[in-house]
Amino acid sequence: MAGVPRLALAAALLLVAFGSAQAARWQVQDADSVLEFDVVVNDVENRGRFPAFDGSGAFDPGSPEASSLTLEIDATRLDLGNPLASTFARSVDWFDAEAHPTARFHLSDLAPDPDGMEGRWLATGELEQRGIVQPI
C-alpha cells in the first residue's frame, strides 16, 4: 500500500449521526451517516467518500470518550467525485479493492463536529486496509 501514505490521508473525516442522547449500543444507519475523508494528491485537497459501510458502536453524548465504533467499509465503492480518479484509487496502486474489498475502521477518539453541526461528531481512529493499519 505504498501509494496510500503519499495520499496523505490526514484529516480523515467521519461524521456519524447516532440518533439519541442516551448511552446505548447502536447500529450505523446508512441514510443517517456519512463516511468522508480528505486526501491531498499532487498538492490538491480533495474530498472522497465511501458510500457503502456497516458498523456498530456504543455512544453517550455526555461521555463521548467512552464511545466505541467499528466499521466495515466496502472499498470497492470508494468515490473521489471523479470516475477516473475513483477507479485509480481502487486499483492495485492504492487500495487494491479487488483483492481487498473490505477496509475496517476502529474508533480511537470522538469529538463534536468542528463545524458545530448538532448531533454530528468527528471520529478519529485507525483504518485497516490491505493488512496495514494507519491512523486517520
Protein backbone atom coordinates (compact mmCIF):
# COMPACT_ATOMS: atom_id res chain seq x y z
CA MET A 1 0.00 0.00 0.00
CA ALA A 2 2.88 2.30 -0.78
CA GLY A 3 0.56 4.77 -2.51
CA VAL A 4 -1.65 5.40 0.49
CA PRO A 5 0.95 7.23 2.62
CA ARG A 6 1.56 9.54 -0.35
CA LEU A 7 -2.15 10.26 -0.34
CA ALA A 8 -1.69 12.00 3.00
CA LEU A 9 -4.87 10.56 4.45
CA ALA A 10 -4.55 13.06 7.28
CA ALA A 11 -7.66 14.88 8.34
CA ALA A 12 -9.93 11.95 7.64
CA LEU A 13 -13.47 12.96 8.41
CA LEU A 14 -16.11 10.60 9.65
CA LEU A 15 -19.42 12.15 10.61
CA VAL A 16 -21.82 9.71 12.20
CA ALA A 17 -25.35 10.54 13.30
CA PHE A 18 -26.21 8.30 16.24
CA GLY A 19 -29.80 9.45 16.77
CA SER A 20 -30.25 9.52 20.55
CA ALA A 21 -28.93 11.25 23.65
CA GLN A 22 -28.84 8.12 25.83
CA ALA A 23 -25.90 5.78 26.28
CA ALA A 24 -26.68 2.81 24.11
CA ARG A 25 -25.35 0.32 21.60
CA TRP A 26 -26.03 1.44 18.03
CA GLN A 27 -26.07 0.02 14.55
CA VAL A 28 -24.91 2.58 11.98
CA GLN A 29 -27.75 3.73 9.71
CA ASP A 30 -26.58 4.35 6.14
CA ALA A 31 -29.24 7.00 5.50
CA ASP A 32 -28.15 9.00 8.58
CA SER A 33 -24.38 8.55 8.28
CA VAL A 34 -21.64 9.90 6.05
CA LEU A 35 -18.19 8.41 5.70
CA GLU A 36 -15.96 11.03 4.08
CA PHE A 37 -12.26 11.76 4.01
CA ASP A 38 -9.95 14.48 2.80
CA VAL A 39 -6.97 13.47 0.71
CA VAL A 40 -4.12 15.52 -0.77
CA VAL A 41 -2.91 14.41 -4.20
CA ASN A 42 -0.33 16.49 -6.08
CA ASP A 43 -0.79 19.30 -3.53
CA VAL A 44 -4.55 19.46 -4.26
CA GLU A 45 -7.02 18.66 -1.48
CA ASN A 46 -9.99 16.51 -2.45
CA ARG A 47 -12.94 15.10 -0.53
CA GLY A 48 -13.74 11.44 -1.04
CA ARG A 49 -16.37 9.15 0.39
CA PHE A 50 -17.23 5.54 0.99
CA PRO A 51 -20.96 5.24 0.23
CA ALA A 52 -21.27 1.63 1.45
CA PHE A 53 -20.36 0.64 5.00
CA ASP A 54 -21.78 -1.07 8.03
CA GLY A 55 -20.90 -0.95 11.68
CA SER A 56 -21.89 -0.68 15.29
CA GLY A 57 -20.78 1.11 18.38
CA ALA A 58 -21.64 2.48 21.78
CA PHE A 59 -22.28 6.19 22.29
CA ASP A 60 -23.10 8.51 25.18
CA PRO A 61 -23.06 12.24 24.28
CA GLY A 62 -22.39 13.02 27.95
CA SER A 63 -19.27 10.86 27.86
CA PRO A 64 -18.02 10.71 24.24
CA GLU A 65 -14.57 9.49 25.37
CA ALA A 66 -16.20 6.18 26.36
CA SER A 67 -17.63 5.68 22.86
CA SER A 68 -16.70 2.79 20.60
CA LEU A 69 -17.22 2.30 16.88
CA THR A 70 -16.15 -0.34 14.38
CA LEU A 71 -16.97 -0.02 10.69
CA GLU A 72 -16.63 -2.45 7.81
CA ILE A 73 -16.17 -0.40 4.65
CA ASP A 74 -16.77 -1.54 1.09
CA ALA A 75 -13.54 -0.34 -0.56
CA THR A 76 -14.88 -1.29 -3.99
CA ARG A 77 -17.29 1.66 -3.77
CA LEU A 78 -14.65 4.34 -3.00
CA ASP A 79 -15.75 7.61 -4.66
CA LEU A 80 -13.44 10.59 -5.21
CA GLY A 81 -16.05 12.52 -7.19
CA ASN A 82 -14.31 11.77 -10.49
CA PRO A 83 -14.76 8.36 -12.15
CA LEU A 84 -11.18 8.18 -13.45
CA ALA A 85 -9.67 9.16 -10.07
CA SER A 86 -12.01 6.76 -8.24
CA THR A 87 -11.04 3.86 -10.50
CA PHE A 88 -7.36 4.60 -9.97
CA ALA A 89 -7.79 4.86 -6.18
CA ARG A 90 -9.49 1.44 -6.11
CA SER A 91 -6.65 -0.04 -8.20
CA VAL A 92 -3.68 -2.10 -7.03
CA ASP A 93 -1.66 1.15 -6.76
CA TRP A 94 -3.72 2.41 -3.82
CA PHE A 95 -6.47 0.39 -2.12
CA ASP A 96 -6.31 -2.75 -4.29
CA ALA A 97 -10.04 -3.04 -3.67
CA GLU A 98 -10.48 -6.06 -5.92
CA ALA A 99 -8.11 -8.17 -3.81
CA HIS A 100 -9.00 -6.43 -0.51
CA PRO A 101 -12.66 -5.37 -0.79
CA THR A 102 -13.19 -4.63 2.91
CA ALA A 103 -11.48 -1.98 4.99
CA ARG A 104 -12.05 -1.64 8.74
CA PHE A 105 -12.18 1.48 10.87
CA HIS A 106 -11.73 1.36 14.66
CA LEU A 107 -12.57 4.48 16.68
CA SER A 108 -9.93 5.96 18.98
CA ASP A 109 -11.42 9.42 19.68
CA LEU A 110 -14.75 11.18 19.24
CA ALA A 111 -15.31 14.95 19.40
CA PRO A 112 -18.19 17.29 18.50
CA ASP A 113 -18.36 18.20 14.80
CA PRO A 114 -15.83 21.02 14.19
CA ASP A 115 -18.41 22.88 12.08
CA GLY A 116 -20.80 22.92 15.03
CA MET A 117 -23.47 20.74 13.43
CA GLU A 118 -25.56 19.44 16.32
CA GLY A 119 -25.81 15.66 16.54
CA ARG A 120 -22.71 15.14 14.39
CA TRP A 121 -19.28 14.02 15.58
CA LEU A 122 -15.71 13.91 14.28
CA ALA A 123 -14.24 10.44 14.69
CA THR A 124 -10.55 9.64 14.51
CA GLY A 125 -9.08 6.20 14.67
CA GLU A 126 -7.27 3.54 12.70
CA LEU A 127 -8.02 2.33 9.20
CA GLU A 128 -7.03 -1.24 8.37
CA GLN A 129 -6.70 -1.93 4.66
CA ARG A 130 -4.58 -4.49 2.81
CA GLY A 131 -3.27 -5.74 6.16
CA ILE A 132 -1.86 -2.33 7.02
CA VAL A 133 -3.15 -0.24 9.93
CA GLN A 134 -2.89 3.54 9.54
CA PRO A 135 -4.09 6.33 11.86
CA ILE A 136 -6.67 8.65 10.32
